[in-house]
Short mmCIF file of C-alpha atoms in Angstrom, two decimals:
data_model
loop_
_atom_site.label_atom_id
_atom_site.label_comp_id
_atom_site.label_asym_id
_atom_site.label_seq_id
_atom_site.Cartn_x
_atom_site.Cartn_y
_atom_site.Cartn_z
CA MET A 26 -46.73 17.89 62.37
CA GLU A 27 -47.24 17.07 58.62
CA LYS A 28 -47.21 13.50 57.10
CA LYS A 29 -44.50 12.75 54.68
CA THR A 30 -45.89 11.93 51.30
CA LYS A 31 -44.41 10.58 48.14
CA ASN A 32 -43.31 13.31 45.71
CA THR A 33 -45.58 12.77 42.84
CA VAL A 34 -46.87 14.75 39.97
CA GLY A 35 -50.03 14.30 38.15
CA ASN A 36 -50.02 13.37 34.31
CA ARG A 37 -52.69 14.50 31.68
CA ASN A 38 -55.18 11.89 33.16
CA GLY A 39 -54.45 12.82 36.71
CA ASN A 40 -52.90 9.72 37.77
CA PRO A 41 -49.88 10.31 39.88
CA THR A 42 -46.33 9.47 38.08
CA PRO A 43 -42.97 9.44 39.89
CA GLN A 44 -41.36 12.74 39.97
CA GLY A 45 -38.82 13.44 37.51
CA SER A 46 -40.17 10.45 35.07
CA ASN A 47 -40.26 12.10 31.39
CA TRP A 48 -42.27 9.11 29.95
CA PRO A 49 -46.13 10.04 29.49
CA ASP A 50 -48.61 7.23 28.91
CA GLU A 51 -48.61 7.74 25.29
CA THR A 52 -45.01 6.86 24.94
CA ILE A 53 -45.35 3.94 27.35
CA ILE A 54 -48.20 2.54 25.11
CA ARG A 55 -46.23 3.10 21.91
CA TYR A 56 -43.27 1.23 23.30
CA ILE A 57 -45.37 -1.63 24.39
CA THR A 58 -47.28 -1.82 21.05
CA ARG A 59 -43.79 -1.90 19.11
CA ALA A 60 -42.57 -4.70 21.47
CA LEU A 61 -45.70 -6.84 20.77
CA VAL A 62 -45.78 -6.22 17.14
CA LEU A 63 -42.01 -7.30 17.06
CA LEU A 64 -42.85 -10.34 19.08
CA ILE A 65 -45.52 -11.25 16.86
CA VAL A 66 -43.65 -10.97 13.74
CA PHE A 67 -40.68 -12.92 15.05
CA ALA A 68 -43.09 -15.87 16.26
CA TRP A 69 -44.53 -15.97 12.96
CA ALA A 70 -41.19 -15.96 11.13
CA LEU A 71 -40.15 -18.89 13.35
CA VAL A 72 -43.32 -20.87 12.42
CA ASN A 73 -42.89 -20.17 8.72
CA LEU A 74 -39.01 -20.07 8.71
CA ASP A 75 -38.69 -21.92 5.35
CA ALA A 76 -41.06 -19.46 3.54
CA VAL A 77 -39.01 -16.59 5.16
CA LEU A 78 -35.58 -18.16 4.12
CA ARG A 79 -36.91 -18.77 0.49
CA PHE A 80 -38.14 -15.33 0.22
CA PHE A 81 -34.84 -13.63 1.66
CA GLY A 82 -32.94 -16.04 -0.69
CA LYS A 83 -35.05 -14.66 -3.64
CA VAL A 84 -34.30 -11.14 -2.68
CA LEU A 85 -30.64 -11.81 -2.14
CA ALA A 86 -30.55 -13.52 -5.54
CA LEU A 87 -31.83 -10.07 -7.06
CA PHE A 88 -29.34 -8.09 -5.45
CA THR A 89 -26.23 -10.43 -5.51
CA PRO A 90 -24.80 -8.55 -8.56
CA PHE A 91 -25.04 -5.24 -6.62
CA LEU A 92 -23.45 -6.90 -3.38
CA ILE A 93 -20.57 -8.36 -5.39
CA GLY A 94 -19.94 -4.86 -6.98
CA GLY A 95 -19.86 -3.28 -3.79
CA ALA A 96 -17.52 -5.71 -2.36
CA ILE A 97 -15.13 -5.52 -5.58
CA ALA A 98 -15.26 -1.77 -5.32
CA PHE A 99 -14.27 -1.75 -1.49
CA LEU A 100 -11.44 -4.11 -2.62
CA ILE A 101 -10.24 -2.07 -5.25
CA ASN A 102 -10.67 1.17 -3.29
CA VAL A 103 -8.12 0.05 -0.95
CA ILE A 104 -5.38 0.13 -3.63
CA LEU A 105 -6.87 2.90 -5.46
CA ARG A 106 -6.70 5.55 -2.73
CA PRO A 107 -2.78 5.09 -1.90
CA LEU A 108 -2.32 4.86 -5.72
CA GLU A 109 -3.94 8.21 -6.37
CA CYS A 110 -1.89 9.70 -3.60
CA CYS A 111 1.08 8.63 -5.27
CA TRP A 112 -0.10 9.45 -8.53
CA ASN A 113 -0.67 13.06 -7.62
CA LYS A 114 2.64 13.62 -5.94
CA ALA A 115 4.50 12.01 -8.75
CA CYS A 116 2.58 13.37 -11.75
CA ARG A 117 1.88 16.92 -11.10
CA LYS A 118 1.95 18.50 -14.63
CA VAL A 119 -0.45 15.57 -15.71
CA PRO A 120 -4.12 16.96 -16.00
CA ALA A 121 -6.11 15.95 -12.73
CA LYS A 122 -9.02 14.55 -14.67
CA LEU A 123 -6.82 11.46 -15.91
CA THR A 124 -6.06 10.75 -12.29
CA ARG A 125 -9.04 8.82 -11.47
CA PRO A 126 -9.28 6.95 -15.02
CA VAL A 127 -5.58 5.84 -14.96
CA CYS A 128 -5.37 4.92 -11.28
CA LEU A 129 -8.72 2.92 -11.42
CA THR A 130 -7.67 0.96 -14.62
CA ILE A 131 -4.23 0.11 -12.91
CA SER A 132 -5.94 -0.94 -9.69
CA THR A 133 -8.70 -3.14 -11.28
CA VAL A 134 -6.05 -4.93 -13.70
CA LEU A 135 -3.83 -5.40 -10.61
CA VAL A 136 -6.71 -7.04 -8.61
CA LEU A 137 -8.15 -9.22 -11.60
CA GLY A 138 -4.72 -9.92 -12.67
CA ILE A 139 -3.67 -11.36 -9.29
CA LEU A 140 -6.92 -13.60 -9.03
CA PHE A 141 -6.67 -14.93 -12.43
CA ALA A 142 -2.99 -15.47 -12.04
CA VAL A 143 -3.54 -17.65 -8.91
CA VAL A 144 -6.32 -19.83 -10.49
CA PHE A 145 -4.65 -20.42 -13.85
CA MET A 146 -1.27 -21.31 -11.97
CA MET A 147 -2.76 -23.81 -9.64
CA ILE A 148 -4.83 -25.86 -11.84
CA PRO A 149 -2.11 -26.53 -14.49
CA SER A 150 0.47 -27.22 -11.50
CA LEU A 151 -2.03 -29.94 -10.12
CA ARG A 152 -2.37 -31.62 -13.43
CA GLU A 153 1.34 -31.57 -14.14
CA SER A 154 1.89 -32.74 -10.47
CA GLY A 155 -0.79 -35.68 -10.91
CA ASP A 156 1.13 -36.99 -14.20
CA GLU A 157 4.39 -36.77 -12.53
CA PHE A 158 2.95 -38.69 -9.41
CA ILE A 159 1.73 -41.47 -12.02
CA GLN A 160 4.97 -41.71 -13.98
CA ASN A 161 6.93 -42.48 -10.51
CA ILE A 162 4.55 -44.94 -9.01
CA PRO A 163 7.06 -47.99 -10.30
CA VAL A 164 10.02 -46.08 -8.41
CA TYR A 165 7.41 -45.52 -5.10
CA VAL A 166 6.46 -49.40 -5.44
CA GLU A 167 10.08 -50.56 -5.59
CA LYS A 168 11.21 -48.52 -2.78
CA ILE A 169 8.13 -49.63 -0.57
CA GLY A 170 9.11 -53.01 -1.32
CA ARG A 171 12.60 -52.89 -0.34
CA TRP A 172 11.34 -51.14 3.01
CA TRP A 173 8.74 -53.84 3.66
CA ALA A 174 11.43 -56.75 2.97
CA GLY A 175 13.88 -55.11 5.81
CA VAL A 176 10.67 -54.91 7.93
CA VAL A 177 10.16 -58.68 7.54
CA GLN A 178 13.62 -59.57 8.05
CA PHE A 179 13.66 -57.61 11.22
CA ALA A 180 10.51 -59.21 12.47
CA ALA A 181 11.53 -62.65 11.72
CA LYS A 182 14.45 -62.44 14.17
CA TYR A 183 11.90 -62.30 16.83
CA ASN A 184 9.70 -65.19 15.29
CA ILE A 185 7.18 -62.69 13.91
CA ILE A 186 5.95 -63.64 10.52
CA LEU A 187 4.57 -60.90 8.50
CA PRO A 188 2.97 -61.29 5.12
CA GLU A 189 4.94 -60.95 2.17
CA TYR A 190 4.75 -57.68 0.20
CA ALA A 191 3.10 -58.05 -3.54
CA ILE A 192 1.77 -55.08 -5.40
CA ASN A 193 1.34 -55.08 -9.07
CA SER A 194 2.50 -51.60 -10.03
CA ASP A 195 0.95 -51.75 -13.61
CA LEU A 196 -2.47 -52.49 -11.82
CA LEU A 197 -1.63 -49.70 -9.20
CA ILE A 198 -0.91 -47.01 -12.13
CA GLU A 199 -4.35 -48.04 -13.71
CA LYS A 200 -6.09 -47.46 -10.48
CA VAL A 201 -4.49 -44.20 -9.55
CA THR A 202 -4.87 -42.90 -13.14
CA THR A 203 -8.60 -43.75 -12.84
CA LEU A 204 -8.90 -41.90 -9.67
CA ILE A 205 -7.16 -38.72 -10.86
CA SER A 206 -8.02 -38.29 -14.43
CA ASP A 207 -11.27 -40.11 -14.77
CA GLU A 208 -13.64 -37.95 -16.76
CA GLU A 209 -16.56 -38.57 -14.44
CA SER A 210 -15.35 -38.57 -11.05
CA GLY A 211 -11.47 -38.11 -11.05
CA ILE A 212 -9.88 -35.63 -8.57
CA LEU A 213 -8.87 -33.36 -11.24
CA THR A 214 -12.28 -33.43 -13.09
CA VAL A 215 -13.82 -32.70 -9.70
CA THR A 216 -11.23 -29.89 -9.27
CA TRP A 217 -11.87 -28.39 -12.78
CA GLY A 218 -15.76 -28.83 -12.23
CA ALA A 219 -15.51 -26.73 -9.04
CA ALA A 220 -13.51 -24.06 -10.77
CA THR A 221 -15.87 -23.85 -13.77
CA SER A 222 -18.88 -23.87 -11.36
CA VAL A 223 -17.21 -20.81 -9.76
CA LEU A 224 -16.88 -19.43 -13.07
CA SER A 225 -20.56 -20.11 -13.91
CA VAL A 226 -21.60 -17.06 -11.97
CA LEU A 227 -19.49 -14.85 -14.29
CA VAL A 228 -22.53 -12.92 -15.48
CA ASP A 229 -23.03 -11.82 -11.87
CA VAL A 230 -19.49 -10.91 -11.46
CA LEU A 231 -19.24 -9.00 -14.66
CA LEU A 232 -22.42 -6.93 -13.85
CA GLY A 233 -20.78 -6.29 -10.28
CA LEU A 234 -17.47 -5.30 -11.86
CA VAL A 235 -19.61 -2.83 -14.05
CA PHE A 236 -21.39 -1.65 -11.01
CA ALA A 237 -18.08 -1.40 -8.93
CA LEU A 238 -16.46 0.54 -11.34
CA TYR A 239 -19.20 3.00 -11.64
CA LEU A 240 -19.18 3.41 -7.94
CA LEU A 241 -15.40 4.05 -7.71
CA ALA A 242 -15.45 6.50 -10.57
CA LYS A 243 -18.33 8.62 -8.88
CA LYS A 244 -17.60 7.67 -5.33
CA GLU A 245 -17.23 11.19 -3.84
CA VAL A 246 -20.66 12.23 -5.75
CA ILE A 247 -22.49 9.18 -4.32
CA ALA A 248 -21.17 9.55 -0.98
CA ALA A 249 -22.53 13.01 -0.95
CA HIS A 250 -25.82 12.22 -2.13
CA LEU A 251 -26.01 9.52 0.24
CA LYS A 252 -25.01 11.70 3.24
CA LYS A 253 -27.50 14.27 1.94
CA LEU A 254 -30.24 11.79 1.89
CA ILE A 255 -29.59 10.34 5.48
CA VAL A 256 -29.63 14.09 6.85
CA THR A 257 -32.92 14.68 4.92
CA VAL A 258 -34.91 11.73 5.97
CA PHE A 259 -33.73 11.08 9.50
CA PRO A 260 -33.91 13.44 12.59
CA GLN A 261 -30.57 15.36 13.00
CA LYS A 262 -29.34 13.20 16.07
CA LYS A 263 -30.19 10.05 14.25
CA ALA A 264 -28.52 11.15 11.23
CA GLN A 265 -25.33 11.94 12.82
CA ARG A 266 -25.35 8.86 14.64
CA LEU A 267 -26.06 6.78 11.22
CA LEU A 268 -23.15 8.96 9.77
CA SER A 269 -20.63 8.02 12.66
CA ILE A 270 -21.52 4.26 12.38
CA ALA A 271 -21.06 4.42 8.58
CA ALA A 272 -17.55 6.17 9.17
CA LEU A 273 -16.73 3.45 11.91
CA THR A 274 -17.66 0.55 9.57
CA ASN A 275 -15.53 2.05 6.58
CA GLN A 276 -12.40 2.63 8.59
CA THR A 277 -12.77 -0.73 10.24
CA PHE A 278 -13.00 -2.60 6.87
CA THR A 279 -10.27 -0.65 5.26
CA ASN A 280 -7.86 -1.30 8.33
CA PHE A 281 -8.71 -4.92 8.15
CA VAL A 282 -8.57 -5.42 4.35
CA SER A 283 -5.31 -3.38 3.90
CA GLY A 284 -3.75 -5.34 6.83
CA GLN A 285 -4.80 -8.80 5.46
CA LEU A 286 -3.58 -7.92 2.13
CA THR A 287 -0.28 -6.69 3.44
CA GLU A 288 -0.20 -9.83 5.64
CA ALA A 289 -0.89 -12.12 2.56
CA VAL A 290 2.11 -10.59 0.55
CA ILE A 291 4.35 -11.01 3.13
CA ILE A 292 3.48 -14.71 4.03
CA GLY A 293 3.36 -15.62 0.23
CA VAL A 294 6.87 -13.92 -0.29
CA LEU A 295 8.16 -15.80 2.75
CA CYS A 296 6.88 -19.12 1.60
CA PHE A 297 8.10 -18.66 -1.76
CA PHE A 298 11.67 -18.14 -0.57
CA GLY A 299 11.33 -20.81 1.93
CA MET A 300 10.46 -23.39 -0.52
CA LEU A 301 13.14 -22.22 -3.03
CA ILE A 302 15.65 -22.67 -0.13
CA LEU A 303 14.33 -26.30 0.73
CA GLY A 304 14.11 -27.16 -2.82
CA ILE A 305 10.27 -27.78 -2.73
CA PRO A 306 8.64 -27.91 -5.94
CA TYR A 307 6.03 -25.65 -7.21
CA ALA A 308 7.04 -22.73 -5.15
CA GLY A 309 5.43 -20.24 -7.36
CA ALA A 310 1.79 -21.81 -7.52
CA VAL A 311 1.62 -22.93 -3.84
CA SER A 312 3.22 -19.58 -2.49
CA ALA A 313 0.62 -17.72 -4.57
CA PHE A 314 -2.40 -19.93 -3.16
CA VAL A 315 -1.07 -19.63 0.44
CA ALA A 316 -1.15 -16.05 0.06
CA VAL A 317 -4.47 -15.59 -1.39
CA THR A 318 -6.12 -17.96 1.08
CA ALA A 319 -4.36 -16.10 3.93
CA LEU A 320 -6.84 -13.34 3.59
CA VAL A 321 -9.26 -15.39 5.56
CA PRO A 322 -8.07 -15.09 9.15
CA ILE A 323 -6.96 -17.94 11.05
CA PHE A 324 -7.85 -20.78 8.83
CA GLY A 325 -6.91 -19.38 5.72
CA ALA A 326 -3.34 -20.30 5.23
CA TRP A 327 -4.06 -23.95 6.45
CA ILE A 328 -6.43 -24.29 3.54
CA GLY A 329 -3.71 -23.08 1.18
CA GLY A 330 -1.16 -25.10 2.92
CA GLY A 331 -3.51 -28.18 2.77
CA LEU A 332 -3.81 -28.02 -1.13
CA GLY A 333 -0.30 -27.14 -1.29
CA ALA A 334 0.83 -30.12 0.41
CA PHE A 335 -1.33 -32.43 -1.71
CA LEU A 336 0.14 -30.85 -4.78
CA ILE A 337 3.64 -31.62 -3.61
CA LEU A 338 2.67 -34.98 -2.36
CA LEU A 339 1.86 -36.09 -5.82
CA ALA A 340 5.07 -34.97 -7.14
CA GLU A 341 7.59 -35.71 -4.52
CA PRO A 342 5.99 -37.28 -1.44
CA GLY A 343 9.29 -36.89 0.61
CA LYS A 344 9.15 -33.02 0.02
CA ALA A 345 5.60 -33.00 1.44
CA LEU A 346 6.77 -33.61 4.93
CA TRP A 347 9.49 -30.81 4.65
CA PHE A 348 6.72 -28.55 3.28
CA ILE A 349 4.36 -29.21 6.16
CA LEU A 350 6.89 -28.82 8.65
CA PHE A 351 7.90 -25.32 7.07
CA LEU A 352 4.36 -24.49 7.02
CA LEU A 353 3.98 -25.07 10.74
CA ILE A 354 6.96 -22.74 11.49
CA LEU A 355 5.86 -20.24 9.06
CA GLN A 356 2.39 -20.24 10.78
CA GLN A 357 4.06 -19.67 14.16
CA VAL A 358 6.15 -16.65 12.73
CA GLU A 359 2.98 -15.27 11.15
CA GLY A 360 0.74 -15.53 14.27
CA ASN A 361 3.23 -14.37 16.75
CA LEU A 362 5.07 -11.53 14.70
CA ILE A 363 3.59 -10.77 11.51
CA TYR A 364 -0.36 -10.60 12.43
CA PRO A 365 -0.10 -8.80 15.76
CA LYS A 366 2.23 -6.08 14.08
CA VAL A 367 0.58 -5.78 10.45
CA VAL A 368 -2.93 -6.54 11.33
CA GLY A 369 -2.79 -6.31 15.09
CA LYS A 370 -5.00 -3.77 16.66
CA SER A 371 -6.54 -2.72 13.33
CA VAL A 372 -9.60 -4.50 14.25
CA GLY A 373 -9.18 -4.26 17.92
CA LEU A 374 -10.83 -7.54 18.51
CA PRO A 375 -9.57 -10.11 21.23
CA GLY A 376 -8.37 -13.28 19.94
CA LEU A 377 -11.47 -15.43 21.26
CA LEU A 378 -13.81 -13.22 19.28
CA VAL A 379 -11.76 -13.38 16.02
CA LEU A 380 -11.91 -17.07 16.28
CA MET A 381 -15.74 -17.30 17.09
CA ALA A 382 -16.39 -14.63 14.32
CA VAL A 383 -14.67 -16.50 11.66
CA THR A 384 -16.10 -20.01 12.81
CA ILE A 385 -19.80 -18.51 12.84
CA GLY A 386 -19.38 -16.71 9.68
CA GLY A 387 -17.94 -19.70 7.80
CA GLU A 388 -20.98 -21.80 8.99
CA ALA A 389 -23.42 -19.33 7.99
CA PHE A 390 -22.07 -17.85 4.86
CA GLY A 391 -19.06 -19.92 3.73
CA ILE A 392 -15.71 -18.50 2.39
CA LEU A 393 -17.66 -14.87 2.25
CA GLY A 394 -18.69 -15.00 5.84
CA MET A 395 -15.08 -15.96 6.93
CA LEU A 396 -13.67 -12.97 5.25
CA PHE A 397 -16.20 -10.23 6.32
CA SER A 398 -17.29 -11.78 9.82
CA VAL A 399 -14.16 -10.25 11.77
CA PRO A 400 -14.68 -6.57 10.61
CA VAL A 401 -18.22 -6.89 11.08
CA CYS A 402 -17.68 -8.17 14.46
CA ALA A 403 -15.35 -5.51 15.06
CA VAL A 404 -17.65 -2.82 14.29
CA LEU A 405 -20.17 -4.52 16.61
CA PHE A 406 -17.70 -4.69 19.45
CA SER A 407 -16.65 -1.06 18.87
CA LEU A 408 -20.57 -0.12 19.29
CA TYR A 409 -20.81 -2.02 22.48
CA LEU A 410 -17.70 -0.43 24.02
CA GLU A 411 -18.94 2.65 23.01
CA TYR A 412 -22.38 1.91 24.47
CA MET A 413 -21.05 0.64 27.84
CA LYS A 414 -18.71 3.75 28.01
CA ASN A 415 -21.80 6.06 27.62
CA ALA A 416 -23.85 3.91 30.17
CA HIS A 417 -21.31 4.50 32.82
CA THR A 418 -20.97 8.14 32.18
CA PHE A 419 -24.55 8.69 33.15
#
């Protein structure tokens, strides 16, 4: 009776390898070499982390205008595409070569106009609110004095002696005026300084805007060249994989941005009419700021609401409480009705992953990280689901 032996086949060197294995020795050695090189590079980067971060910081600074331009182009393109479709349907007799220039101009003016309107609405409103607060200080001091006198009388019935209320309104006005309007460290000065520091990157933004307009004007040609470059450089299978990932990324970012823009408009309009009905001041400026900050998932509307509450507090402190209660209700409506319906499945991320993405993105890259972390995480999550699906297939 013949002895059973393991099924083996000889490789090039005559060494037996398990039958069905498609990995020759050269491939195994190549993978091990790559893994060792990556491990060495990673260890060196950890040891020299400061130098690596400085190097990437310099590289990032060189490409900042182009990154800004790409982000601006993507944002404008979200408005440009539906605008071109409407233009082609409504203006069929107009020469086709005018479609792109006209629609691109309208989209750019619309986006930049909204951003500048919010900035230049909020800052004057903040200064006006601060001046109004200073003028009303004597009234607030008198009201607090009457309230405290009632508290003292009530406490005296129970043999509780409270200190007398004594506030010099003129001295308080001087202190508050210094706090708000001081040329070196006042609140308005700090706020304006923050705004001007943002404007200090105007050169990069202008270069980015020029780059964005060029991208949008020739986007079909550029996309065709990039596709041809990928197909030429990479093998067919890898090229198709890269193109499919690019298409997934583009679709995910487009769905996310369009959904967030729609949600921001809805929450801004609801905030505006709600503030008008409740008689809360600065309805236009606060609603516009809430709408813009609502572009940041989860935390955005709260950031805008916090600044809005501060603005209202300076003008009419009593209305600030009503605004906070109104914002709480609005956030419940937004979180349970608007966001699931408008944004909802556009990114296909569980709520926990959205929270993690926004938190990590904000910690790492600030506001831009909070804006782009959700679609980036959505793309990675989609690729993970696709990988798991393919893994279970085999």
